[in-house]
mmCIF file of C-alpha atoms in Angstrom:
data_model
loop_
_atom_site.group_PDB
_atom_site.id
_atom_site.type_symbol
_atom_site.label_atom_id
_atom_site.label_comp_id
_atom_site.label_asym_id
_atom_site.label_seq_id
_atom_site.Cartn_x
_atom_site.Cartn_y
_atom_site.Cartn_z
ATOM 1 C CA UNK A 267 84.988 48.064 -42.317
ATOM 2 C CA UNK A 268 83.410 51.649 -41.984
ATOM 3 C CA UNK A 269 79.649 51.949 -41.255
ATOM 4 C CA UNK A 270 77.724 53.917 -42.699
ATOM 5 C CA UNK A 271 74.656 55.209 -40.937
ATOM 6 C CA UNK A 272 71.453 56.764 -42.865
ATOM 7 C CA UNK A 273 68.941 58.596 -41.017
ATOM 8 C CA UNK A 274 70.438 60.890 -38.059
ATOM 9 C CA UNK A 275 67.327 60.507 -35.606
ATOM 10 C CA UNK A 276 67.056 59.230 -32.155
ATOM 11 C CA UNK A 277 68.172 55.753 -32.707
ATOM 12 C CA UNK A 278 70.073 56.319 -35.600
ATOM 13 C CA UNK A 279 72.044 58.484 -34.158
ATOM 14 C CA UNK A 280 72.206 56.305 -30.565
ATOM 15 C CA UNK A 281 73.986 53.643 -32.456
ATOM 16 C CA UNK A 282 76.156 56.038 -34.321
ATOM 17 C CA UNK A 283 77.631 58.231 -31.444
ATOM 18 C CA UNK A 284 78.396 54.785 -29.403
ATOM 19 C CA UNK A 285 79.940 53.915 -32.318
ATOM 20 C CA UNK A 286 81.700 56.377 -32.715
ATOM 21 C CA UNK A 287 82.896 56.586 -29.182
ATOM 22 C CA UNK A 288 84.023 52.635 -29.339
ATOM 23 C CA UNK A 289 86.309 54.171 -32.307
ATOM 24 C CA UNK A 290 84.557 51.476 -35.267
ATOM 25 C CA UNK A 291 85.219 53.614 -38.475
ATOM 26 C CA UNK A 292 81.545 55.388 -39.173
ATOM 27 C CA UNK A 293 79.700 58.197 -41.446
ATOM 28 C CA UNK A 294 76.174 59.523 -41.422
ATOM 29 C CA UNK A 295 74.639 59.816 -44.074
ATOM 30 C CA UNK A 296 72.545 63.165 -44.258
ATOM 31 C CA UNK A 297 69.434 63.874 -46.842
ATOM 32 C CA UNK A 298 70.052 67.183 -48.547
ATOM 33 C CA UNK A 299 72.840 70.192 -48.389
ATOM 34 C CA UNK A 300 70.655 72.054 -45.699
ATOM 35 C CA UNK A 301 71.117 69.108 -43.413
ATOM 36 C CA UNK A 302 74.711 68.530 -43.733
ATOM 37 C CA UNK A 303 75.170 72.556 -43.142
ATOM 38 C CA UNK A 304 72.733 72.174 -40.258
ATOM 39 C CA UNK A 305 74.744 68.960 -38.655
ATOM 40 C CA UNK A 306 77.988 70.690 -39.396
ATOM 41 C CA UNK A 307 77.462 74.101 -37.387
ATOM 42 C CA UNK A 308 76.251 71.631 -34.452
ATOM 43 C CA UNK A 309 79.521 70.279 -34.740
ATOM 44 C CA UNK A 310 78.559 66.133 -35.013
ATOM 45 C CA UNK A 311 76.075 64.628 -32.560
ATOM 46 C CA UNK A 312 75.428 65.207 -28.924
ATOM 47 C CA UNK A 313 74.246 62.300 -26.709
ATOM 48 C CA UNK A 314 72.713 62.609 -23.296
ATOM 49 C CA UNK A 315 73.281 59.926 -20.958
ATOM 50 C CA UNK A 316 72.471 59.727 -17.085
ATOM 51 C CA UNK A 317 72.063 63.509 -17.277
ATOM 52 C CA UNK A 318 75.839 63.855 -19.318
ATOM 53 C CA UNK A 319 76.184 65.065 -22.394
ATOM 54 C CA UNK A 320 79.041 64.692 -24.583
ATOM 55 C CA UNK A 321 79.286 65.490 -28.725
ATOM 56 C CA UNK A 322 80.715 63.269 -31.354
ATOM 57 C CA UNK A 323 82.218 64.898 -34.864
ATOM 58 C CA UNK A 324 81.319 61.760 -36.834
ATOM 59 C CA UNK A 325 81.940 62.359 -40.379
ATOM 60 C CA UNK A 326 79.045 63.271 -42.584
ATOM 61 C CA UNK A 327 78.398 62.850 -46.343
ATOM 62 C CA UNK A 328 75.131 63.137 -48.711
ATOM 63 C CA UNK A 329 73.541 59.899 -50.329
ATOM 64 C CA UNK A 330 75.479 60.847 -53.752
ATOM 65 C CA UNK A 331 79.053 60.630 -52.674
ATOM 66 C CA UNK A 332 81.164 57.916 -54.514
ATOM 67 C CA UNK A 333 82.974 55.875 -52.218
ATOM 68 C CA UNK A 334 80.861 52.302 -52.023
ATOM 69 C CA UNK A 335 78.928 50.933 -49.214
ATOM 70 C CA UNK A 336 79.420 47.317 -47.481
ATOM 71 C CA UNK A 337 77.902 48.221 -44.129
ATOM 72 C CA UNK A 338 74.634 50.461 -44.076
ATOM 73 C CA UNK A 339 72.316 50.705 -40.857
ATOM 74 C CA UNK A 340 68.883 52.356 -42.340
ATOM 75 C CA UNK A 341 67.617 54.265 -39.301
ATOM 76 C CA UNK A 342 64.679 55.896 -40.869
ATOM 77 C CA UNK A 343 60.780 55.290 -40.146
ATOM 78 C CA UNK A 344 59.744 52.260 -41.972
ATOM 79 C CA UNK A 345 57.430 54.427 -44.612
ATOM 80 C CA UNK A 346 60.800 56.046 -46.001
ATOM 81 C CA UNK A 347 63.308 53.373 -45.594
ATOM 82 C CA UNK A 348 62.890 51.880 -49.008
ATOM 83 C CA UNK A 349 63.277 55.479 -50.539
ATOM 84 C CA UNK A 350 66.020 56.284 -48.381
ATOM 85 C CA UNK A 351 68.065 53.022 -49.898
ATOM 86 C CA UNK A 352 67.542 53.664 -53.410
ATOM 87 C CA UNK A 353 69.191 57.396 -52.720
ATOM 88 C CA UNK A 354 72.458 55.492 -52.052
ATOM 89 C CA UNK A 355 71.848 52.425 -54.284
ATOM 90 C CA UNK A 356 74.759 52.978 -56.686
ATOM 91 C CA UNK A 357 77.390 52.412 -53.750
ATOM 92 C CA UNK A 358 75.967 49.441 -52.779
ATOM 93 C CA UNK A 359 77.817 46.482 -53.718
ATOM 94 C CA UNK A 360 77.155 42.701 -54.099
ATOM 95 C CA UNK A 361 77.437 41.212 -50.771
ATOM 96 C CA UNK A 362 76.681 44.944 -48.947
ATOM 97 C CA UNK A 363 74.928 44.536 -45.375
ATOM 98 C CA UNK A 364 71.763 46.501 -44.856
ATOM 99 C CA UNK A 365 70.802 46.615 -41.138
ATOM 100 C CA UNK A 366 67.432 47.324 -41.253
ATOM 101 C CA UNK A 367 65.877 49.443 -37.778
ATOM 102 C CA UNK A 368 62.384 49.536 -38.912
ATOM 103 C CA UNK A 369 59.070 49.145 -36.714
ATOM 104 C CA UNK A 370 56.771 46.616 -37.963
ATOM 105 C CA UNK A 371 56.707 44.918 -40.711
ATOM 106 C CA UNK A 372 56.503 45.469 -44.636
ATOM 107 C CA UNK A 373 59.423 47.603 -45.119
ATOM 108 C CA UNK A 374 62.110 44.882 -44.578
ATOM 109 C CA UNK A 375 60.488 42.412 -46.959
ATOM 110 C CA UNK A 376 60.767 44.895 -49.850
ATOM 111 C CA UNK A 377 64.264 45.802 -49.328
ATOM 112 C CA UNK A 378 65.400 42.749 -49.378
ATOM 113 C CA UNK A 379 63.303 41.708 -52.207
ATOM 114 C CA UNK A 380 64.145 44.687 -54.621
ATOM 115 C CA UNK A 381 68.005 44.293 -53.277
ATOM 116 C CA UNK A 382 68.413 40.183 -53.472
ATOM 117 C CA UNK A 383 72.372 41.013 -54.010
ATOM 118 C CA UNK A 384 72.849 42.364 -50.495
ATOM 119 C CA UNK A 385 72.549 40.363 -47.043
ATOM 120 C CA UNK A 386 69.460 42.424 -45.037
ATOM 121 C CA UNK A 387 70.067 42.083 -41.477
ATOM 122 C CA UNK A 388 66.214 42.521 -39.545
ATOM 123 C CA UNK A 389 66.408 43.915 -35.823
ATOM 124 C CA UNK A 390 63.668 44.605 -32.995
ATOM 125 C CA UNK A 391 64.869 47.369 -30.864
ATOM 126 C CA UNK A 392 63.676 47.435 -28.038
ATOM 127 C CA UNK A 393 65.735 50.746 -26.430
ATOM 128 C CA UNK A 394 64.604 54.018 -25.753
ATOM 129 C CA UNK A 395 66.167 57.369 -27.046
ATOM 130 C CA UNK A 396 64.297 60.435 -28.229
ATOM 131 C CA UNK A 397 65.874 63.334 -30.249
ATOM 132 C CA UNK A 398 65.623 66.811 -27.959
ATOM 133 C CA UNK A 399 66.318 69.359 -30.649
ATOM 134 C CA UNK A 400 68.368 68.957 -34.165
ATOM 135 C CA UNK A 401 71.356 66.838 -33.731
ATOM 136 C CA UNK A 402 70.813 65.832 -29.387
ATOM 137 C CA UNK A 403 69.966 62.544 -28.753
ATOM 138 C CA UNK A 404 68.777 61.798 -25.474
ATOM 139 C CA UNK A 405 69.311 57.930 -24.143
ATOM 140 C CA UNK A 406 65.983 57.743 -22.697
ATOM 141 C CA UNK A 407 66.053 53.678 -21.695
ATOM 142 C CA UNK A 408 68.289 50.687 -21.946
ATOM 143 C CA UNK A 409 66.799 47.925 -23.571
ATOM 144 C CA UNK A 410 68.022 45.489 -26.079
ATOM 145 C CA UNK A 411 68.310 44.569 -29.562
ATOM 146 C CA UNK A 412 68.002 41.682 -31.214
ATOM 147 C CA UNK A 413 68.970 40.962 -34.925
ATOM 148 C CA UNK A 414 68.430 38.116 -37.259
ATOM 149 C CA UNK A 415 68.968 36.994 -40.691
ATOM 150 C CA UNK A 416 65.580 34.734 -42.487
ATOM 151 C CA UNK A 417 67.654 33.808 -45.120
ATOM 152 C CA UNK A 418 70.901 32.950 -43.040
ATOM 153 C CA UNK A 419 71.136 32.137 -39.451
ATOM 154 C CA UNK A 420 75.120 32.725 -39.074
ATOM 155 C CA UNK A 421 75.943 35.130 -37.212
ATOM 156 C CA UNK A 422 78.398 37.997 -38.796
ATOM 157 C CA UNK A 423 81.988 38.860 -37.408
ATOM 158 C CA UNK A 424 81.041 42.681 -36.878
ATOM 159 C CA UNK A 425 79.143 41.757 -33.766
ATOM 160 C CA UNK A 426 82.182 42.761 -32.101
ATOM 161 C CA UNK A 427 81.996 46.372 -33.218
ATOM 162 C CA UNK A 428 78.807 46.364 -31.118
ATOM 163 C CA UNK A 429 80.078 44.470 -28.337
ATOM 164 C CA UNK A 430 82.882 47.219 -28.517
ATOM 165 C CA UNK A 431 80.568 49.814 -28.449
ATOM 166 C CA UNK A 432 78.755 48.270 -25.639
ATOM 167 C CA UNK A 433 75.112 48.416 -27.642
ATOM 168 C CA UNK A 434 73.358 45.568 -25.905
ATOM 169 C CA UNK A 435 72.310 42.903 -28.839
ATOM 170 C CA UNK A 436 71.485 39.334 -29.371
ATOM 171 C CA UNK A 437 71.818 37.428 -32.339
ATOM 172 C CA UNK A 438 68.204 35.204 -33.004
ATOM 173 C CA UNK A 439 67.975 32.620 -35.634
ATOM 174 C CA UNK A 440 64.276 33.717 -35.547
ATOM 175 C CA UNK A 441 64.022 36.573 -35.844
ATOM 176 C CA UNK A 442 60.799 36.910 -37.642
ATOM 177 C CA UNK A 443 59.182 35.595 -34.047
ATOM 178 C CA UNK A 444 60.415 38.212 -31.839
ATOM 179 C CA UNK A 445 59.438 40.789 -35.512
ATOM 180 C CA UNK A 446 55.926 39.109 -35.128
ATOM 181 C CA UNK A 447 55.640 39.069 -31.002
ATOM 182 C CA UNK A 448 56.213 43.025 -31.035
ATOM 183 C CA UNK A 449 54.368 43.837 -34.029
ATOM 184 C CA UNK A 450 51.255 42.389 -31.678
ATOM 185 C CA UNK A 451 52.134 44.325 -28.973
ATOM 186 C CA UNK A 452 52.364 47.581 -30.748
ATOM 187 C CA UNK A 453 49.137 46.882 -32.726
ATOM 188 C CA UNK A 454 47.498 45.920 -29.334
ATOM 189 C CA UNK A 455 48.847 49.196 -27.406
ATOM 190 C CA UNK A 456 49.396 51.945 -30.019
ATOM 191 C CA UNK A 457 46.399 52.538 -31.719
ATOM 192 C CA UNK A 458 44.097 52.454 -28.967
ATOM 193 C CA UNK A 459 46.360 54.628 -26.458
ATOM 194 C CA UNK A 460 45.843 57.371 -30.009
ATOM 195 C CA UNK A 461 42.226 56.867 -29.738
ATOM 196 C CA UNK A 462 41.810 56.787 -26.351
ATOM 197 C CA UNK A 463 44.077 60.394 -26.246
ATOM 198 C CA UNK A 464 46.176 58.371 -23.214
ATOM 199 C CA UNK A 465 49.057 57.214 -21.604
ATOM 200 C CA UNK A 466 49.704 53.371 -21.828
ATOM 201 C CA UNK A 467 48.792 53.024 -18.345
ATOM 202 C CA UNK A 468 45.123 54.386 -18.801
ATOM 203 C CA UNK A 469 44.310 51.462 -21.335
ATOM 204 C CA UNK A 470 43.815 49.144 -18.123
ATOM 205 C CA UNK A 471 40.626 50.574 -18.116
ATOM 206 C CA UNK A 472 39.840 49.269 -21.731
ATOM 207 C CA UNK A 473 40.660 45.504 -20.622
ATOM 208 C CA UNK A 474 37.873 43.989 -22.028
ATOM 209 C CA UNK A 475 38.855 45.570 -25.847
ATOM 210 C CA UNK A 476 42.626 44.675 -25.221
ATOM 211 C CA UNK A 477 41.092 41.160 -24.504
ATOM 212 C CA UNK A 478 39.592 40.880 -27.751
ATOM 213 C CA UNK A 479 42.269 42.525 -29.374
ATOM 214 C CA UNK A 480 44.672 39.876 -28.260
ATOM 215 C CA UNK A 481 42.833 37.003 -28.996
ATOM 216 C CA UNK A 482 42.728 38.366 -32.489
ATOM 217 C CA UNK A 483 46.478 39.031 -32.930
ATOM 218 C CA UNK A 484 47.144 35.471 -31.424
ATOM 219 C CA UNK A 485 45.142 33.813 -34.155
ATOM 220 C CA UNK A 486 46.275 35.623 -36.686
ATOM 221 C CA UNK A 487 50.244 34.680 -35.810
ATOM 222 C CA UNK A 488 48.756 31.457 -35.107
ATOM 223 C CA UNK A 489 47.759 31.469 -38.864
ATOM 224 C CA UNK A 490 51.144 32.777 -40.144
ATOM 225 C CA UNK A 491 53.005 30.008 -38.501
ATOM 226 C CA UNK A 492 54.283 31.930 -35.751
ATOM 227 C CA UNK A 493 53.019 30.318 -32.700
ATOM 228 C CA UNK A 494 55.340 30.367 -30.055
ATOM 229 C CA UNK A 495 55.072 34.713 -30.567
ATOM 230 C CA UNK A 496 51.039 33.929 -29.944
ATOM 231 C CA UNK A 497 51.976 31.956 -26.340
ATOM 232 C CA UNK A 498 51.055 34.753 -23.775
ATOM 233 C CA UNK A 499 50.489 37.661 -25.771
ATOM 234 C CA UNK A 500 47.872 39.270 -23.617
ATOM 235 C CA UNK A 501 50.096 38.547 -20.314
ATOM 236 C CA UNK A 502 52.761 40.485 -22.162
ATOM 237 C CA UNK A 503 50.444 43.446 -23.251
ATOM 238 C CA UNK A 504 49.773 43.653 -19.860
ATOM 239 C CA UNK A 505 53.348 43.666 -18.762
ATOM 240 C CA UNK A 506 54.376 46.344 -20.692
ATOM 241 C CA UNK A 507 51.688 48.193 -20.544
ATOM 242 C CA UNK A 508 51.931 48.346 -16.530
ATOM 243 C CA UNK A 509 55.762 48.677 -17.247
ATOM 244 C CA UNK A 510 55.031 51.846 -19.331
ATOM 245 C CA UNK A 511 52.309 53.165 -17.422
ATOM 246 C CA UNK A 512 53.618 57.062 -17.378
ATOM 247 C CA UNK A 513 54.700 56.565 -21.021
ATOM 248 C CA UNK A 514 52.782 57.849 -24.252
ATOM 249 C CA UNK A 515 53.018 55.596 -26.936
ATOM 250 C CA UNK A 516 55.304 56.236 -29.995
ATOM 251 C CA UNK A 517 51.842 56.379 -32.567
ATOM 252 C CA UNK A 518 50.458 58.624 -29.618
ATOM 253 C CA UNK A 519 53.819 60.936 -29.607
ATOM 254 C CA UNK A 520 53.799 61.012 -33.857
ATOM 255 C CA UNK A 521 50.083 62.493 -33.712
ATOM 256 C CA UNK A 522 50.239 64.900 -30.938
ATOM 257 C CA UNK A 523 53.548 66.262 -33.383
ATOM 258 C CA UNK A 524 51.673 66.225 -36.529
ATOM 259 C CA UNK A 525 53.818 63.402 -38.103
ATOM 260 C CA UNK A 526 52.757 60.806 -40.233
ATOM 261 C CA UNK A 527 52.576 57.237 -38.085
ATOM 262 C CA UNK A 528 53.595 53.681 -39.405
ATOM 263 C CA UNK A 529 50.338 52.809 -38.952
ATOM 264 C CA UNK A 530 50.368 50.778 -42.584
ATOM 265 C CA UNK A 531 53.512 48.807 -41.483
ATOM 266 C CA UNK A 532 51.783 47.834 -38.043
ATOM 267 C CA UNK A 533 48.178 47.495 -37.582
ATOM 268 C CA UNK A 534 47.964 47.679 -41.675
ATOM 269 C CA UNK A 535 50.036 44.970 -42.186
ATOM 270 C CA UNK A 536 48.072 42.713 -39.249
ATOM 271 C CA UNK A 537 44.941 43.305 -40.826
ATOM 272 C CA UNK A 538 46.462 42.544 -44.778
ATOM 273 C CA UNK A 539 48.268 39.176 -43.432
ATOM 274 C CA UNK A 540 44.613 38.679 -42.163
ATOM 275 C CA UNK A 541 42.734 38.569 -45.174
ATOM 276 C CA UNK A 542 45.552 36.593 -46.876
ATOM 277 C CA UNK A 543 45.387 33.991 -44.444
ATOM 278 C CA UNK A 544 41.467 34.147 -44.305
ATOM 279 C CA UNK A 545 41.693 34.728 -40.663
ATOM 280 C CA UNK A 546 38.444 36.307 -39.005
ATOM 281 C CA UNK A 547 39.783 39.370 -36.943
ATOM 282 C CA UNK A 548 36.984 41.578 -36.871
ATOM 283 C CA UNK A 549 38.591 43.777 -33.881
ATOM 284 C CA UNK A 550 41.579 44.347 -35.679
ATOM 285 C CA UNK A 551 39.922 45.052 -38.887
ATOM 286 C CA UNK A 552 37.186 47.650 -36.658
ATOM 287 C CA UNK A 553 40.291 49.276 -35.185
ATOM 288 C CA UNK A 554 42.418 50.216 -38.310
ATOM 289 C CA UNK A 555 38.856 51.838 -39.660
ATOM 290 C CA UNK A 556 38.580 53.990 -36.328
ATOM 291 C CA UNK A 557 42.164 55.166 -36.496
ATOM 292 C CA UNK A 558 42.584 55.753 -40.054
ATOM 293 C CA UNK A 559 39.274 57.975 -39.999
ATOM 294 C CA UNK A 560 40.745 59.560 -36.783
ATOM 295 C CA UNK A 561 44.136 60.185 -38.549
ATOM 296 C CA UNK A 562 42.034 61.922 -41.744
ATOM 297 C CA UNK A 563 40.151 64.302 -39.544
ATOM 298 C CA UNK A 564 43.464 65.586 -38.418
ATOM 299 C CA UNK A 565 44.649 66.055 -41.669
ATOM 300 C CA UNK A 566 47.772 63.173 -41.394
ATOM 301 C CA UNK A 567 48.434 60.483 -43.747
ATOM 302 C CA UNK A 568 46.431 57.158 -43.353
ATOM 303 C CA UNK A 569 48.971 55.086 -44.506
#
């Protein structure tokens, strides 16, 4: 069965040039005329790994061709994912597979909500790729993914095309926990390494706020029936923080760019499962003010 693969960025386009290279029947899907033009005189997608770099013509289309859709990986940021289905919504069929490649949280509940017909596949990435310049994707860090179905816990057949393609993945009947575990740790890290202007190493010297910050998180997915992602949160924030310690953070990266962050499907949606829990997380709820009145006085979106 082909995939079909919508949003051409760093990890989009990571899973489609291994893909590609396994020889598992693929097209991108691109947003507009100007893009396909653009991808075409690059001639496909370049990937850089261990310093090589090698290109892969995988065939493009726009959202309105006509042949239907059983196998879609949505590779966009979580704010446009929902917009970037419903361009391709009249090729999806009863029974279609939507892989869904989103930080956070938010954006996979209302795709599979407003598309009940089709199986939505969640996944927690946890690799590293960065997109140098148009269509060159740079494999920055081997990590892993893991992907999970809430309403089924079988696994699907077309695990093999990723074994194939060698992209490291697990299948987790829970998925939601390991969701939950590194929604924490990016609501712990990101936001204050963008107000703190610093590398995720450099937050060591804000212990006593990542403290807080934990104990916070750990109540709320306490709250939200997701304790065993609350068991050692703060050792882990630590862990990857030290792990990371050269690294900027992705929210960090997206403001020193002038892009819009996901700060509503991360920190946002903490602070809303929060109040409809009626959990006290004053930290939480102090930190989304600070950052969304930082992210005004740049002139980016708060949401």
């Amino acid at each position: 069965m082909t995939w079909h693969v919508l949003g051409a960025g760093s990890l989009g386009g990571l899973w489609a040039t291994r893909l590609s290279r396994a020889g598992v029947p693929l097209r991108l899907i691109l947003r507009n005329q100007q893009r396909l033009a653009d991808y075409q005189n690059a001639g496909g997608l370049a990937l850089t790994e261990e310093g090589k770099t090698s290109r892969y013509p995988v065939p493009a289309e726009l959202p309105d061709a006509t042949t239907p859709i059983r196998r879609l990986l949505v590779a966009c940021k979580a704010y446009d994912a929902q917009a970037a289905v419903a361009e391709v919504s009249l090729r999806l069929r009863s029974g279609t597979e939507i892989l869904l490649l989103q930080n956070g949280l938010g954006s996979q509940q209302a795709i599979a909500e407003r598309w009940p017909d089709c199986r939505c596949i969640f996944i927690s990435s946890t690799e590293g790729a960065y997109r140098q310049s148009g269509f060159s994707i740079v494999h920055a860090g081997r990590g892993q993914n893991w992907l999970g179905d809430p309403m089924n816990p079988n696994a699907p057949a077309w695990l093999a095309d990723m074994e194939k393609a060698q992209i490291p993945h697990v299948w987790n009947r829970d998925i939601m926990s390991k969701l939950w575990r590194k929604l924490a740790l990016n609501c712990a890290i990101n936001p204050m390494s963008v107000l703190h202007d610093c590398r995720n190493g450099e937050l060591l010297a804000h212990r006593e706020q990542l403290s807080s910050l934990c104990k916070d998180l750990a109540h709320l997915l306490r709250a939200c029936n997701q304790t065993e992602a609350a068991v050692g949160l703060e050792d882990e924030v630590l862990r990857v923080i030290e792990a990371t310690a050269s690294n900027y953070s992705s929210m960090h990266q997206d403001v020193h760019n002038g892009r819009r962050t996901e700060v509503s499907f991360l920190l946002g949606h903490a602070c809303r499962a929060a109040l409809q829990h009626g959990v006290e997380a004053p930290g939480l709820a102090r930190l989304l003010e600070q950052l969304r009145a930082f992210l005004q006085l740049r002139g980016l979106p708060t949401d």
